[in-house]
Amino acid sequence: QTVQAAKAEAEKMKMIGSAEATSISAVGKAEAERMRQKAAIYKQYGDAAIMSIVLEALPKIAAEVAAPLAKTEEIVLIGGSDNTTAEISRLVGQIPPAVNALTGVDLSKVLGKIPGAQHTTTVK
């Protein structure tokens, strides 16, 4: 009886292991297929797919950038309106390079492809 119980327990463990391996394999194949399909879609749609990814990521990036501001009770700007405007322009101007550094996407080029978008350059 002890030998039969041990054999039954071994068979049980073997079946459980086989089922888990099959499950892991199926999940891996499904994830690989999903990634293959995403790659095919990105390839088909090119810049539109990249723009979609960037636009999806922008709220997350903005949330990360704004998180420290949520803890700020007061912001004091020193200087005239010209200094304030210049500082805000400088900060906004740093967003495209930051997105490029984080994602590898040139935001100014991608956003310039949106129908009706206009690219302006400020010279000081």
PDB file of C-alpha atoms in Angstrom:
ATOM      1  CA  GLN A   1       0.000   0.000   0.000  1.00  0.00           C
ATOM      2  CA  THR A   2       2.845   2.378   0.840  1.00  0.00           C
ATOM      3  CA  VAL A   3       4.494   1.734  -2.527  1.00  0.00           C
ATOM      4  CA  GLN A   4       1.169   2.203  -4.337  1.00  0.00           C
ATOM      5  CA  ALA A   5       0.537   5.466  -2.442  1.00  0.00           C
ATOM      6  CA  ALA A   6       4.027   6.726  -3.323  1.00  0.00           C
ATOM      7  CA  LYS A   7       3.518   5.798  -6.994  1.00  0.00           C
ATOM      8  CA  ALA A   8       0.141   7.541  -7.002  1.00  0.00           C
ATOM      9  CA  GLU A   9       1.642  10.657  -5.398  1.00  0.00           C
ATOM     10  CA  ALA A  10       4.506  10.655  -7.924  1.00  0.00           C
ATOM     11  CA  GLU A  11       2.040  10.276 -10.806  1.00  0.00           C
ATOM     12  CA  LYS A  12      -0.055  13.113  -9.363  1.00  0.00           C
ATOM     13  CA  MET A  13       3.012  15.400  -9.140  1.00  0.00           C
ATOM     14  CA  LYS A  14       4.027  14.441 -12.681  1.00  0.00           C
ATOM     15  CA  MET A  15       0.563  15.298 -14.028  1.00  0.00           C
ATOM     16  CA  ILE A  16       0.453  18.607 -12.151  1.00  0.00           C
ATOM     17  CA  GLY A  17       3.933  19.516 -13.448  1.00  0.00           C
ATOM     18  CA  SER A  18       2.925  18.620 -16.988  1.00  0.00           C
ATOM     19  CA  ALA A  19      -0.245  20.705 -16.739  1.00  0.00           C
ATOM     20  CA  GLU A  20       1.690  23.692 -15.373  1.00  0.00           C
ATOM     21  CA  ALA A  21       4.289  23.374 -18.145  1.00  0.00           C
ATOM     22  CA  THR A  22       1.542  23.252 -20.773  1.00  0.00           C
ATOM     23  CA  SER A  23      -0.101  26.312 -19.227  1.00  0.00           C
ATOM     24  CA  ILE A  24       3.160  28.277 -19.151  1.00  0.00           C
ATOM     25  CA  SER A  25       3.866  27.296 -22.747  1.00  0.00           C
ATOM     26  CA  ALA A  26       0.403  28.408 -23.880  1.00  0.00           C
ATOM     27  CA  VAL A  27       0.740  31.758 -22.100  1.00  0.00           C
ATOM     28  CA  GLY A  28       4.187  32.293 -23.620  1.00  0.00           C
ATOM     29  CA  LYS A  29       2.937  31.474 -27.117  1.00  0.00           C
ATOM     30  CA  ALA A  30      -0.047  33.805 -26.694  1.00  0.00           C
ATOM     31  CA  GLU A  31       2.193  36.663 -25.514  1.00  0.00           C
ATOM     32  CA  ALA A  32       4.610  36.067 -28.404  1.00  0.00           C
ATOM     33  CA  GLU A  33       1.710  36.110 -30.869  1.00  0.00           C
ATOM     34  CA  ARG A  34       0.360  39.321 -29.328  1.00  0.00           C
ATOM     35  CA  MET A  35       3.780  40.968 -29.648  1.00  0.00           C
ATOM     36  CA  ARG A  36       4.110  39.751 -33.257  1.00  0.00           C
ATOM     37  CA  GLN A  37       0.711  41.226 -34.107  1.00  0.00           C
ATOM     38  CA  LYS A  38       1.571  44.541 -32.418  1.00  0.00           C
ATOM     39  CA  ALA A  39       4.847  44.693 -34.368  1.00  0.00           C
ATOM     40  CA  ALA A  40       2.984  44.036 -37.625  1.00  0.00           C
ATOM     41  CA  ILE A  41       0.472  46.780 -36.843  1.00  0.00           C
ATOM     42  CA  TYR A  42       3.216  49.255 -35.901  1.00  0.00           C
ATOM     43  CA  LYS A  43       5.055  48.419 -39.116  1.00  0.00           C
ATOM     44  CA  GLN A  44       1.881  48.845 -41.172  1.00  0.00           C
ATOM     45  CA  TYR A  45       0.919  52.174 -39.660  1.00  0.00           C
ATOM     46  CA  GLY A  46       4.472  53.517 -39.138  1.00  0.00           C
ATOM     47  CA  ASP A  47       4.500  57.057 -37.806  1.00  0.00           C
ATOM     48  CA  ALA A  48       0.819  56.945 -36.855  1.00  0.00           C
ATOM     49  CA  ALA A  49       1.528  54.017 -34.530  1.00  0.00           C
ATOM     50  CA  ILE A  50       4.514  55.815 -33.016  1.00  0.00           C
ATOM     51  CA  MET A  51       2.428  58.945 -32.529  1.00  0.00           C
ATOM     52  CA  SER A  52      -0.257  56.843 -30.833  1.00  0.00           C
ATOM     53  CA  ILE A  53       2.314  55.397 -28.430  1.00  0.00           C
ATOM     54  CA  VAL A  54       3.722  58.837 -27.664  1.00  0.00           C
ATOM     55  CA  LEU A  55       0.280  60.336 -27.129  1.00  0.00           C
ATOM     56  CA  GLU A  56      -0.596  57.444 -24.802  1.00  0.00           C
ATOM     57  CA  ALA A  57       2.623  58.018 -22.848  1.00  0.00           C
ATOM     58  CA  LEU A  58       2.298  61.809 -22.551  1.00  0.00           C
ATOM     59  CA  PRO A  59      -0.270  61.783 -19.714  1.00  0.00           C
ATOM     60  CA  LYS A  60       1.963  59.415 -17.736  1.00  0.00           C
ATOM     61  CA  ILE A  61       4.992  61.605 -18.372  1.00  0.00           C
ATOM     62  CA  ALA A  62       3.026  64.717 -17.400  1.00  0.00           C
ATOM     63  CA  ALA A  63       1.840  63.018 -14.211  1.00  0.00           C
ATOM     64  CA  GLU A  64       5.419  62.131 -13.273  1.00  0.00           C
ATOM     65  CA  VAL A  65       6.611  65.655 -14.002  1.00  0.00           C
ATOM     66  CA  ALA A  66       3.715  67.192 -12.070  1.00  0.00           C
ATOM     67  CA  ALA A  67       3.925  64.817  -9.069  1.00  0.00           C
ATOM     68  CA  PRO A  68       6.391  66.998  -7.127  1.00  0.00           C
ATOM     69  CA  LEU A  69       4.168  70.032  -7.755  1.00  0.00           C
ATOM     70  CA  ALA A  70       1.285  68.271  -5.995  1.00  0.00           C
ATOM     71  CA  LYS A  71       3.326  68.465  -2.776  1.00  0.00           C
ATOM     72  CA  THR A  72       4.051  72.163  -3.248  1.00  0.00           C
ATOM     73  CA  GLU A  73       2.001  74.550  -1.171  1.00  0.00           C
ATOM     74  CA  GLU A  74       3.144  77.790  -2.766  1.00  0.00           C
ATOM     75  CA  ILE A  75       5.097  78.885  -5.830  1.00  0.00           C
ATOM     76  CA  VAL A  76       6.667  82.325  -5.861  1.00  0.00           C
ATOM     77  CA  LEU A  77       7.827  83.825  -9.163  1.00  0.00           C
ATOM     78  CA  ILE A  78      10.307  86.638  -8.832  1.00  0.00           C
ATOM     79  CA  GLY A  79      10.726  89.100 -11.663  1.00  0.00           C
ATOM     80  CA  GLY A  80       8.624  90.962 -14.145  1.00  0.00           C
ATOM     81  CA  SER A  81       6.229  89.504 -16.637  1.00  0.00           C
ATOM     82  CA  ASP A  82       9.018  89.231 -19.224  1.00  0.00           C
ATOM     83  CA  ASN A  83      11.088  86.993 -16.936  1.00  0.00           C
ATOM     84  CA  THR A  84       8.091  84.839 -16.087  1.00  0.00           C
ATOM     85  CA  THR A  85       7.141  84.429 -19.736  1.00  0.00           C
ATOM     86  CA  ALA A  86      10.730  83.611 -20.678  1.00  0.00           C
ATOM     87  CA  GLU A  87      11.013  81.038 -17.898  1.00  0.00           C
ATOM     88  CA  ILE A  88       7.734  79.346 -18.838  1.00  0.00           C
ATOM     89  CA  SER A  89       8.791  79.308 -22.490  1.00  0.00           C
ATOM     90  CA  ARG A  90      12.124  77.756 -21.498  1.00  0.00           C
ATOM     91  CA  LEU A  91      10.406  75.059 -19.437  1.00  0.00           C
ATOM     92  CA  VAL A  92       7.884  74.232 -22.195  1.00  0.00           C
ATOM     93  CA  GLY A  93      10.730  74.171 -24.695  1.00  0.00           C
ATOM     94  CA  GLN A  94      12.403  71.407 -22.680  1.00  0.00           C
ATOM     95  CA  ILE A  95       9.448  69.028 -23.057  1.00  0.00           C
ATOM     96  CA  PRO A  96      10.202  67.758 -26.602  1.00  0.00           C
ATOM     97  CA  PRO A  97      13.867  66.935 -25.799  1.00  0.00           C
ATOM     98  CA  ALA A  98      12.756  65.205 -22.591  1.00  0.00           C
ATOM     99  CA  VAL A  99      10.212  63.079 -24.478  1.00  0.00           C
ATOM    100  CA  ASN A 100      12.877  62.305 -27.090  1.00  0.00           C
ATOM    101  CA  ALA A 101      15.310  61.233 -24.371  1.00  0.00           C
ATOM    102  CA  LEU A 102      12.693  59.036 -22.670  1.00  0.00           C
ATOM    103  CA  THR A 103      11.065  57.479 -25.740  1.00  0.00           C
ATOM    104  CA  GLY A 104      13.426  58.062 -28.663  1.00  0.00           C
ATOM    105  CA  VAL A 105      10.635  59.871 -30.509  1.00  0.00           C
ATOM    106  CA  ASP A 106      11.126  63.405 -31.840  1.00  0.00           C
ATOM    107  CA  LEU A 107       7.890  64.915 -30.577  1.00  0.00           C
ATOM    108  CA  SER A 108       8.127  68.056 -32.713  1.00  0.00           C
ATOM    109  CA  LYS A 109       8.307  65.968 -35.908  1.00  0.00           C
ATOM    110  CA  VAL A 110       5.533  63.609 -34.839  1.00  0.00           C
ATOM    111  CA  LEU A 111       3.167  66.366 -33.737  1.00  0.00           C
ATOM    112  CA  GLY A 112       3.933  68.286 -36.938  1.00  0.00           C
ATOM    113  CA  LYS A 113       2.324  65.448 -38.896  1.00  0.00           C
ATOM    114  CA  ILE A 114      -1.051  65.968 -37.237  1.00  0.00           C
ATOM    115  CA  PRO A 115      -3.462  67.436 -39.795  1.00  0.00           C
ATOM    116  CA  GLY A 116      -3.841  71.163 -39.179  1.00  0.00           C
ATOM    117  CA  ALA A 117      -0.787  71.376 -36.905  1.00  0.00           C
ATOM    118  CA  GLN A 118       1.581  74.247 -37.446  1.00  0.00           C
ATOM    119  CA  HIS A 119       5.217  74.427 -36.388  1.00  0.00           C
ATOM    120  CA  THR A 120       6.427  77.831 -35.256  1.00  0.00           C
ATOM    121  CA  THR A 121       9.927  78.899 -34.353  1.00  0.00           C
ATOM    122  CA  THR A 122      10.714  81.647 -31.871  1.00  0.00           C
ATOM    123  CA  VAL A 123      13.932  83.568 -32.416  1.00  0.00           C
ATOM    124  CA  LYS A 124      15.384  85.674 -29.607  1.00  0.00           C
TER     125      LYS A 124
END
